[in-house]
Amino acid sequence: MSEYKTINDLGDLNGKVAMLRADLNVPMDENFHVTNTARIDRTVPTIKTLMDKGAKVVVISHFGRPEGKGDMKNSLSHVAPELEKALGKHVVFVDDCIGPKVEEAVKNMKGDEVLLLENLRFYNEEKKGDEAFAAELVKPADVYVSDAFSTAHRAHASMVAAAKLKPAAFGLLMEEEVNALSKGLNNPQRPLMAVVGGSKVSTKLDLLNNLVKKVDKLVISGGMAHTFMKASGIDTVNEANSLVQMDMLDTAKEIMATAKANNCDIVLPLDVVVSKEFKADAEHKTVSLDEIPAEGWILMDVGDKTIASINGKLDECKTLVWNGPLGVFELKPFDNATNKVAAHAAELTQAGRMMSVAGGGDTVSALENAGVADKFSYISTAGGAFLEWMEGKELPGVVVLKK
């Protein structure tokens, strides 16, 4: 982890004002009650560590996609009570994130209080990466700490410009996340397997092109597998029974050729589960690839032969990176393959035989659904940033904190 600045690199923090860029963009119901506190909970250790070092902590974050100032449904005031509950400390909310009101509140801070400032995205300058806005933002702070990996792929003012204006470092969550992802993809123990699912090949092109050069085994699943199946000569797959993208067949062939040249073993379905309707508990059956009905049935999941094949290959691997479910996991029983492969990966992880990293919104939901989210080595709550990392792209909010 030595290539990045961490809290320990900030020196003596006693009496200093530490501005913490967190990600408190949590889901809420229509009554403004937080429905999942994971992102709040994950930044608490950083806040406590800074407070233990004597720092006064000022938390900043984005929330939702507000249309300029005063959009109260996107106010962080709704998050303050949950942050207070998670921390066990008094949280003072300030209804702005720059200006005299903030400076006054910082000046009046008591030792055991935490300040939470209003939504950064109430100012358009945040998304533009505006340097003058960043300067206003960090004006009351002595040091800057970044804990928002989920927005590290965006060069927003609070992520990049702000980090250049004060002594700056990773928070514990950011450090943990970058560490885990480096172990997963940049410096993995081999053999390394990636599971990539999703409905369309077109949305995961950069990802697939990067992975076939880095991983030893690549499981292509979900709707995007249909295009690869068709490209590899499975003629029973068509536009009536699957999500095949006919205009992506040549691209799929190119990706398979690149994989072959890089000794990457692409793992495709050996059998599939087809259903009469796209709904839970619809009439369904498992068929071999040459038995896929031309119409009247839809590909929903992979069958037991495929599950056994993937699990057998998992047994040979030391590292797993997972993004995307194997089937339509939202509709039972078409979560079967995802659940069984996830359970096997969790078992290998718990036995110390594998390091497993998973990320992306659907993936986290799928692993929670399978009941194994806490049994993987690391689960990333970042969506876009996790994907861009897997695509091999440099993330501005990470690079800025290199030593």
Tab-separated table of C-alpha atoms in Angstrom:
chain	number	residue	atom	x	y	z
A	1	MET	CA	0.000	0.000	0.000
A	2	SER	CA	3.095	2.188	0.281
A	3	GLU	CA	2.595	3.863	-3.107
A	4	TYR	CA	-0.369	5.862	-1.743
A	5	LYS	CA	-0.593	8.358	1.114
A	6	THR	CA	-2.488	7.101	4.152
A	7	ILE	CA	-3.692	8.739	7.387
A	8	ASN	CA	-0.383	7.889	9.074
A	9	ASP	CA	1.407	10.071	6.502
A	10	LEU	CA	-0.505	13.135	7.739
A	11	GLY	CA	1.521	13.390	10.957
A	12	ASP	CA	0.137	14.853	14.191
A	13	LEU	CA	-3.585	15.552	13.775
A	14	ASN	CA	-4.319	16.775	17.298
A	15	GLY	CA	-6.524	19.878	17.075
A	16	LYS	CA	-6.429	19.832	13.274
A	17	VAL	CA	-9.534	20.057	11.078
A	18	ALA	CA	-9.766	16.964	8.861
A	19	MET	CA	-12.118	17.197	5.896
A	20	LEU	CA	-13.342	13.707	4.987
A	21	ARG	CA	-14.735	13.102	1.489
A	22	ALA	CA	-17.097	10.199	2.155
A	23	ASP	CA	-19.737	8.516	0.030
A	24	LEU	CA	-23.028	8.882	1.891
A	25	ASN	CA	-25.114	8.392	-1.249
A	26	VAL	CA	-27.406	5.853	0.415
A	27	PRO	CA	-30.804	4.603	-0.790
A	28	MET	CA	-33.893	6.203	0.753
A	29	ASP	CA	-37.632	5.589	0.695
A	30	GLU	CA	-40.246	8.230	-0.167
A	31	ASN	CA	-40.366	9.344	3.493
A	32	PHE	CA	-36.620	10.111	3.445
A	33	HIS	CA	-35.726	7.128	5.627
A	34	VAL	CA	-32.419	5.457	4.792
A	35	THR	CA	-33.134	1.882	3.635
A	36	ASN	CA	-29.536	0.591	3.564
A	37	THR	CA	-26.811	2.046	5.792
A	38	ALA	CA	-23.849	0.094	4.333
A	39	ARG	CA	-22.057	3.150	2.936
A	40	ILE	CA	-22.489	5.044	6.209
A	41	ASP	CA	-21.257	2.088	8.265
A	42	ARG	CA	-18.187	1.603	6.080
A	43	THR	CA	-16.864	5.127	6.598
A	44	VAL	CA	-17.334	5.110	10.403
A	45	PRO	CA	-13.911	3.501	11.134
A	46	THR	CA	-12.156	6.359	9.295
A	47	ILE	CA	-14.108	9.009	11.233
A	48	LYS	CA	-13.323	7.272	14.540
A	49	THR	CA	-9.627	6.907	13.670
A	50	LEU	CA	-9.355	10.619	12.849
A	51	MET	CA	-11.178	11.551	16.080
A	52	ASP	CA	-8.957	9.217	18.102
A	53	LYS	CA	-5.987	11.145	16.711
A	54	GLY	CA	-7.521	14.364	18.035
A	55	ALA	CA	-8.804	15.696	14.717
A	56	LYS	CA	-12.033	17.637	14.261
A	57	VAL	CA	-13.856	15.824	11.468
A	58	VAL	CA	-15.879	17.611	8.792
A	59	VAL	CA	-17.675	15.176	6.462
A	60	ILE	CA	-18.502	16.061	2.856
A	61	SER	CA	-20.379	13.945	0.312
A	62	HIS	CA	-22.566	13.978	-2.777
A	63	PHE	CA	-26.117	12.679	-2.664
A	64	GLY	CA	-28.357	11.721	-5.569
A	65	ARG	CA	-28.551	13.854	-8.709
A	66	PRO	CA	-29.898	17.210	-7.557
A	67	GLU	CA	-30.974	19.911	-9.977
A	68	GLY	CA	-28.969	22.721	-8.395
A	69	LYS	CA	-29.446	24.166	-4.897
A	70	GLY	CA	-32.417	23.760	-2.632
A	71	ASP	CA	-33.527	20.367	-3.931
A	72	MET	CA	-34.569	19.146	-0.486
A	73	LYS	CA	-35.208	15.543	-1.474
A	74	ASN	CA	-31.458	15.369	-2.175
A	75	SER	CA	-30.365	17.046	1.038
A	76	LEU	CA	-27.838	15.273	3.245
A	77	SER	CA	-29.859	16.473	6.258
A	78	HIS	CA	-31.790	13.190	5.888
A	79	VAL	CA	-28.563	11.228	6.405
A	80	ALA	CA	-27.359	13.079	9.526
A	81	PRO	CA	-29.484	11.058	12.029
A	82	GLU	CA	-28.216	7.758	10.588
A	83	LEU	CA	-24.596	8.929	10.690
A	84	GLU	CA	-25.121	10.001	14.299
A	85	LYS	CA	-26.572	6.587	15.156
A	86	ALA	CA	-23.715	4.708	13.457
A	87	LEU	CA	-21.029	6.862	15.101
A	88	GLY	CA	-22.503	7.249	18.555
A	89	LYS	CA	-21.394	10.922	18.384
A	90	HIS	CA	-23.340	14.141	17.929
A	91	VAL	CA	-23.526	15.125	14.247
A	92	VAL	CA	-24.083	18.796	13.459
A	93	PHE	CA	-25.573	19.409	10.006
A	94	VAL	CA	-24.697	22.592	8.104
A	95	ASP	CA	-26.999	23.499	5.211
A	96	ASP	CA	-24.173	24.552	2.892
A	97	CYS	CA	-20.770	23.133	2.001
A	98	ILE	CA	-18.825	26.373	1.386
A	99	GLY	CA	-18.844	29.921	2.718
A	100	PRO	CA	-19.042	31.803	6.038
A	101	LYS	CA	-21.729	29.530	7.518
A	102	VAL	CA	-19.375	26.544	7.225
A	103	GLU	CA	-16.354	28.469	8.538
A	104	GLU	CA	-18.381	29.605	11.565
A	105	ALA	CA	-19.593	26.051	12.281
A	106	VAL	CA	-16.028	24.691	12.080
A	107	LYS	CA	-14.814	27.400	14.472
A	108	ASN	CA	-17.544	26.477	16.991
A	109	MET	CA	-16.971	22.703	16.864
A	110	LYS	CA	-16.797	20.841	20.155
A	111	GLY	CA	-14.302	18.003	20.555
A	112	ASP	CA	-16.752	15.098	20.344
A	113	GLU	CA	-18.860	16.484	17.493
A	114	VAL	CA	-18.754	15.722	13.798
A	115	LEU	CA	-19.839	18.223	11.163
A	116	LEU	CA	-21.788	17.064	8.117
A	117	LEU	CA	-21.969	19.587	5.275
A	118	GLU	CA	-24.704	19.876	2.645
A	119	ASN	CA	-24.666	17.974	-0.663
A	120	LEU	CA	-21.636	18.913	-2.801
A	121	ARG	CA	-23.669	18.510	-5.981
A	122	PHE	CA	-25.894	21.451	-5.038
A	123	TYR	CA	-23.054	23.325	-6.770
A	124	ASN	CA	-22.516	22.588	-10.473
A	125	GLU	CA	-18.833	23.418	-9.958
A	126	GLU	CA	-18.411	20.094	-8.125
A	127	LYS	CA	-18.999	17.976	-11.229
A	128	LYS	CA	-16.973	20.365	-13.386
A	129	GLY	CA	-13.894	19.813	-11.198
A	130	ASP	CA	-13.751	23.578	-10.558
A	131	GLU	CA	-10.560	24.590	-8.724
A	132	ALA	CA	-11.968	27.766	-7.175
A	133	PHE	CA	-14.862	25.750	-5.704
A	134	ALA	CA	-12.388	23.154	-4.368
A	135	ALA	CA	-10.374	25.952	-2.722
A	136	GLU	CA	-13.534	27.291	-1.026
A	137	LEU	CA	-14.421	23.770	0.069
A	138	VAL	CA	-11.121	22.960	1.799
A	139	LYS	CA	-10.582	26.499	3.146
A	140	PRO	CA	-11.564	25.628	6.759
A	141	ALA	CA	-9.573	22.356	6.730
A	142	ASP	CA	-5.982	21.542	7.666
A	143	VAL	CA	-5.924	18.130	5.990
A	144	TYR	CA	-8.014	16.274	3.403
A	145	VAL	CA	-8.933	12.570	3.581
A	146	SER	CA	-10.624	10.657	0.751
A	147	ASP	CA	-12.853	7.684	1.536
A	148	ALA	CA	-15.100	7.745	-1.550
A	149	PHE	CA	-13.732	5.085	-3.871
A	150	SER	CA	-17.135	4.878	-5.560
A	151	THR	CA	-16.590	8.317	-7.135
A	152	ALA	CA	-12.837	7.918	-7.719
A	153	HIS	CA	-13.439	7.483	-11.454
A	154	ARG	CA	-14.787	11.034	-11.652
A	155	ALA	CA	-12.460	14.061	-11.653
A	156	HIS	CA	-14.887	16.080	-9.509
A	157	ALA	CA	-13.693	19.064	-7.483
A	158	SER	CA	-13.985	17.272	-4.130
A	159	MET	CA	-12.144	14.186	-5.441
A	160	VAL	CA	-9.167	15.662	-7.305
A	161	ALA	CA	-8.716	19.452	-7.080
A	162	ALA	CA	-9.396	19.447	-3.310
A	163	ALA	CA	-6.815	16.716	-2.735
A	164	LYS	CA	-4.107	18.881	-4.315
A	165	LEU	CA	-4.702	21.872	-2.038
A	166	LYS	CA	-4.029	20.400	1.416
A	167	PRO	CA	-1.953	17.549	2.866
A	168	ALA	CA	-4.077	14.618	1.672
A	169	ALA	CA	-4.465	10.877	2.229
A	170	PHE	CA	-6.640	7.804	1.747
A	171	GLY	CA	-9.161	6.993	4.451
A	172	LEU	CA	-9.292	3.408	5.776
A	173	LEU	CA	-12.082	2.365	3.399
A	174	MET	CA	-10.301	3.761	0.339
A	175	GLU	CA	-7.071	2.075	1.442
A	176	GLU	CA	-8.853	-1.248	1.973
A	177	GLU	CA	-10.633	-1.034	-1.381
A	178	VAL	CA	-7.552	-0.154	-3.460
A	179	ASN	CA	-5.559	-2.826	-1.629
A	180	ALA	CA	-8.167	-5.516	-2.306
A	181	LEU	CA	-8.564	-4.603	-5.965
A	182	SER	CA	-4.791	-4.542	-6.485
A	183	LYS	CA	-4.564	-8.045	-5.040
A	184	GLY	CA	-7.497	-9.110	-7.193
A	185	LEU	CA	-6.297	-7.876	-10.554
A	186	ASN	CA	-2.952	-6.074	-10.546
A	187	ASN	CA	-0.865	-8.467	-8.448
A	188	PRO	CA	-2.995	-11.607	-8.151
A	189	GLN	CA	-2.015	-15.064	-7.040
A	190	ARG	CA	-2.593	-17.310	-10.042
A	191	PRO	CA	-4.520	-18.962	-11.557
A	192	LEU	CA	-6.884	-15.986	-11.714
A	193	MET	CA	-10.527	-16.347	-12.771
A	194	ALA	CA	-12.977	-13.585	-13.669
A	195	VAL	CA	-16.748	-14.042	-13.807
A	196	VAL	CA	-18.402	-11.402	-15.980
A	197	GLY	CA	-22.143	-11.223	-16.451
A	198	GLY	CA	-24.536	-8.649	-17.793
A	199	SER	CA	-27.184	-8.449	-20.450
A	200	LYS	CA	-25.182	-6.814	-23.235
A	201	VAL	CA	-21.696	-7.371	-24.641
A	202	SER	CA	-21.685	-3.760	-25.838
A	203	THR	CA	-21.671	-2.408	-22.261
A	204	LYS	CA	-18.751	-4.596	-21.152
A	205	LEU	CA	-16.414	-4.335	-24.167
A	206	ASP	CA	-13.570	-2.460	-22.439
A	207	LEU	CA	-13.841	-4.834	-19.520
A	208	LEU	CA	-13.665	-8.000	-21.628
A	209	ASN	CA	-10.810	-6.667	-23.765
A	210	ASN	CA	-8.780	-5.900	-20.636
A	211	LEU	CA	-9.590	-9.147	-18.808
A	212	VAL	CA	-8.698	-11.562	-21.622
A	213	LYS	CA	-5.138	-10.208	-21.406
A	214	LYS	CA	-4.950	-10.489	-17.610
A	215	VAL	CA	-6.888	-13.518	-16.391
A	216	ASP	CA	-6.317	-17.250	-16.817
A	217	LYS	CA	-10.003	-18.194	-16.978
A	218	LEU	CA	-12.928	-15.988	-17.975
A	219	VAL	CA	-16.505	-17.085	-17.302
A	220	ILE	CA	-18.845	-15.154	-19.595
A	221	SER	CA	-22.399	-15.323	-18.300
A	222	GLY	CA	-25.792	-13.647	-18.267
A	223	GLY	CA	-27.330	-12.351	-21.485
A	224	MET	CA	-23.948	-11.431	-22.943
A	225	ALA	CA	-22.978	-15.124	-23.041
A	226	HIS	CA	-25.666	-15.628	-25.702
A	227	THR	CA	-23.681	-13.522	-28.190
A	228	PHE	CA	-20.508	-15.517	-27.485
A	229	MET	CA	-22.415	-18.795	-27.813
A	230	LYS	CA	-23.750	-17.726	-31.217
A	231	ALA	CA	-20.279	-16.516	-32.270
A	232	SER	CA	-18.763	-19.872	-31.317
A	233	GLY	CA	-21.200	-21.759	-33.556
A	234	ILE	CA	-24.172	-22.535	-31.289
A	235	ASP	CA	-26.838	-21.945	-33.935
A	236	THR	CA	-29.784	-22.756	-31.669
A	237	VAL	CA	-29.330	-19.335	-30.006
A	238	ASN	CA	-31.429	-16.692	-31.785
A	239	GLU	CA	-33.063	-13.299	-31.255
A	240	ALA	CA	-36.395	-14.883	-30.289
A	241	ASN	CA	-35.049	-17.031	-27.434
A	242	SER	CA	-32.098	-14.993	-26.120
A	243	LEU	CA	-30.403	-11.616	-25.719
A	244	VAL	CA	-27.954	-12.275	-28.571
A	245	GLN	CA	-26.615	-9.092	-30.196
A	246	MET	CA	-26.205	-10.011	-33.858
A	247	ASP	CA	-24.210	-6.841	-34.564
A	248	MET	CA	-21.635	-7.891	-31.921
A	249	LEU	CA	-20.788	-11.366	-33.291
A	250	ASP	CA	-17.570	-10.233	-35.001
A	251	THR	CA	-16.541	-8.370	-31.846
A	252	ALA	CA	-17.152	-11.510	-29.777
A	253	LYS	CA	-15.010	-13.522	-32.211
A	254	GLU	CA	-12.197	-10.946	-31.906
A	255	ILE	CA	-12.352	-11.125	-28.096
A	256	MET	CA	-12.189	-14.948	-28.259
A	257	ALA	CA	-9.174	-14.733	-30.596
A	258	THR	CA	-7.401	-12.313	-28.229
A	259	ALA	CA	-8.167	-14.680	-25.344
A	260	LYS	CA	-6.654	-17.602	-27.234
A	261	ALA	CA	-3.513	-15.596	-28.046
A	262	ASN	CA	-3.156	-14.766	-24.331
A	263	ASN	CA	-3.820	-18.326	-23.079
A	264	CYS	CA	-7.062	-17.214	-21.452
A	265	ASP	CA	-9.620	-20.013	-21.185
A	266	ILE	CA	-13.100	-18.624	-22.000
A	267	VAL	CA	-15.801	-20.582	-20.180
A	268	LEU	CA	-19.235	-20.577	-21.850
A	269	PRO	CA	-22.471	-22.414	-20.942
A	270	LEU	CA	-22.664	-26.175	-21.640
A	271	ASP	CA	-26.397	-26.344	-20.893
A	272	VAL	CA	-29.099	-23.778	-20.212
A	273	VAL	CA	-32.348	-23.314	-18.325
A	274	VAL	CA	-35.144	-22.073	-20.576
A	275	SER	CA	-38.460	-20.682	-19.426
A	276	LYS	CA	-41.885	-20.161	-21.010
A	277	GLU	CA	-42.147	-16.646	-19.577
A	278	PHE	CA	-39.894	-13.934	-18.167
A	279	LYS	CA	-41.213	-14.203	-14.619
A	280	ALA	CA	-40.557	-15.968	-11.318
A	281	ASP	CA	-41.579	-19.630	-11.072
A	282	ALA	CA	-42.522	-19.787	-14.764
A	283	GLU	CA	-42.564	-23.213	-16.436
A	284	HIS	CA	-38.930	-24.101	-17.164
A	285	LYS	CA	-36.578	-26.929	-18.144
A	286	THR	CA	-32.852	-27.584	-18.527
A	287	VAL	CA	-31.712	-28.377	-22.067
A	288	SER	CA	-28.419	-29.085	-23.820
A	289	LEU	CA	-27.195	-26.464	-26.297
A	290	ASP	CA	-28.426	-28.336	-29.366
A	291	GLU	CA	-31.897	-28.731	-27.811
A	292	ILE	CA	-32.611	-25.014	-27.223
A	293	PRO	CA	-36.128	-24.423	-28.636
A	294	ALA	CA	-36.163	-21.920	-31.518
A	295	GLU	CA	-39.123	-20.033	-30.071
A	296	GLY	CA	-41.642	-20.039	-27.237
A	297	TRP	CA	-38.885	-20.376	-24.601
A	298	ILE	CA	-36.335	-17.867	-23.234
A	299	LEU	CA	-32.795	-18.472	-21.921
A	300	MET	CA	-32.859	-17.593	-18.199
A	301	ASP	CA	-29.964	-19.369	-16.459
A	302	VAL	CA	-27.291	-22.011	-16.950
A	303	GLY	CA	-27.773	-25.658	-16.023
A	304	ASP	CA	-26.060	-28.147	-13.696
A	305	LYS	CA	-23.377	-29.184	-16.211
A	306	THR	CA	-22.260	-25.567	-16.540
A	307	ILE	CA	-22.329	-25.073	-12.762
A	308	ALA	CA	-20.160	-28.179	-12.279
A	309	SER	CA	-17.757	-26.977	-14.987
A	310	ILE	CA	-17.367	-23.505	-13.419
A	311	ASN	CA	-16.988	-24.903	-9.894
A	312	GLY	CA	-14.380	-27.393	-11.120
A	313	LYS	CA	-12.363	-24.566	-12.662
A	314	LEU	CA	-12.792	-22.500	-9.475
A	315	ASP	CA	-11.134	-25.346	-7.555
A	316	GLU	CA	-7.986	-24.765	-9.632
A	317	CYS	CA	-7.865	-20.992	-9.000
A	318	LYS	CA	-6.248	-18.876	-6.276
A	319	THR	CA	-7.994	-15.583	-7.106
A	320	LEU	CA	-11.511	-14.685	-8.277
A	321	VAL	CA	-12.823	-11.340	-9.532
A	322	TRP	CA	-16.598	-11.293	-10.042
A	323	ASN	CA	-18.815	-8.753	-11.805
A	324	GLY	CA	-22.335	-9.718	-12.862
A	325	PRO	CA	-24.699	-12.643	-12.158
A	326	LEU	CA	-24.864	-15.912	-14.134
A	327	GLY	CA	-28.594	-15.774	-14.848
A	328	VAL	CA	-31.740	-13.752	-14.156
A	329	PHE	CA	-31.073	-13.931	-10.399
A	330	GLU	CA	-33.905	-11.499	-9.530
A	331	LEU	CA	-36.460	-14.156	-10.503
A	332	LYS	CA	-36.454	-17.478	-8.657
A	333	PRO	CA	-35.524	-20.244	-9.504
A	334	PHE	CA	-33.272	-18.579	-12.119
A	335	ASP	CA	-30.869	-17.549	-9.358
A	336	ASN	CA	-29.812	-21.193	-8.986
A	337	ALA	CA	-26.500	-21.038	-10.892
A	338	THR	CA	-25.464	-17.719	-9.346
A	339	ASN	CA	-26.253	-19.063	-5.866
A	340	LYS	CA	-24.406	-22.360	-6.336
A	341	VAL	CA	-21.261	-20.873	-7.870
A	342	ALA	CA	-21.242	-18.069	-5.278
A	343	ALA	CA	-21.590	-20.621	-2.468
A	344	HIS	CA	-18.665	-22.629	-3.858
A	345	ALA	CA	-16.477	-19.517	-4.197
A	346	ALA	CA	-17.393	-18.542	-0.622
A	347	GLU	CA	-16.493	-22.024	0.627
A	348	LEU	CA	-13.070	-21.892	-1.084
A	349	THR	CA	-12.490	-18.386	0.306
A	350	GLN	CA	-13.397	-19.424	3.854
A	351	ALA	CA	-11.095	-22.453	3.564
A	352	GLY	CA	-8.215	-20.093	2.725
A	353	ARG	CA	-7.832	-21.526	-0.782
A	354	MET	CA	-8.897	-18.421	-2.672
A	355	MET	CA	-8.927	-14.628	-2.550
A	356	SER	CA	-12.304	-13.399	-3.877
A	357	VAL	CA	-13.271	-9.866	-4.878
A	358	ALA	CA	-16.707	-8.899	-6.186
A	359	GLY	CA	-18.297	-5.603	-7.139
A	360	GLY	CA	-20.961	-3.767	-9.082
A	361	GLY	CA	-24.560	-3.172	-7.985
A	362	ASP	CA	-26.147	-6.314	-9.424
A	363	THR	CA	-23.283	-8.457	-8.184
A	364	VAL	CA	-23.588	-7.264	-4.596
A	365	SER	CA	-27.376	-7.883	-4.682
A	366	ALA	CA	-26.840	-11.330	-6.225
A	367	LEU	CA	-24.316	-12.337	-3.543
A	368	GLU	CA	-26.562	-10.989	-0.782
A	369	ASN	CA	-29.417	-12.988	-2.311
A	370	ALA	CA	-27.163	-16.070	-2.230
A	371	GLY	CA	-26.396	-15.361	1.438
A	372	VAL	CA	-22.616	-15.265	0.928
A	373	ALA	CA	-21.769	-11.548	0.635
A	374	ASP	CA	-19.900	-11.649	3.955
A	375	LYS	CA	-17.936	-14.769	2.984
A	376	PHE	CA	-15.999	-13.222	0.079
A	377	SER	CA	-12.602	-11.631	0.773
A	378	TYR	CA	-13.839	-8.248	-0.374
A	379	ILE	CA	-17.080	-6.802	-1.715
A	380	SER	CA	-16.824	-3.423	-3.421
A	381	THR	CA	-19.844	-1.145	-3.075
A	382	ALA	CA	-18.518	0.991	-5.931
A	383	GLY	CA	-20.286	0.528	-9.251
A	384	GLY	CA	-18.676	2.615	-11.993
A	385	ALA	CA	-15.321	2.954	-10.233
A	386	PHE	CA	-15.061	-0.829	-9.747
A	387	LEU	CA	-15.833	-1.393	-13.436
A	388	GLU	CA	-13.297	1.174	-14.619
A	389	TRP	CA	-10.671	-0.405	-12.354
A	390	MET	CA	-11.451	-3.793	-13.921
A	391	GLU	CA	-11.191	-2.165	-17.348
A	392	GLY	CA	-7.605	-1.222	-16.488
A	393	LYS	CA	-8.279	2.521	-16.422
A	394	GLU	CA	-6.544	4.949	-14.076
A	395	LEU	CA	-8.963	6.502	-11.593
A	396	PRO	CA	-8.356	10.254	-11.067
A	397	GLY	CA	-9.383	10.149	-7.393
A	398	VAL	CA	-6.868	7.365	-6.711
A	399	VAL	CA	-3.955	8.638	-8.811
A	400	VAL	CA	-4.064	12.059	-7.115
A	401	LEU	CA	-3.120	10.406	-3.791
A	402	LYS	CA	-0.026	8.611	-5.042
A	403	LYS	CA	3.057	9.464	-3.023
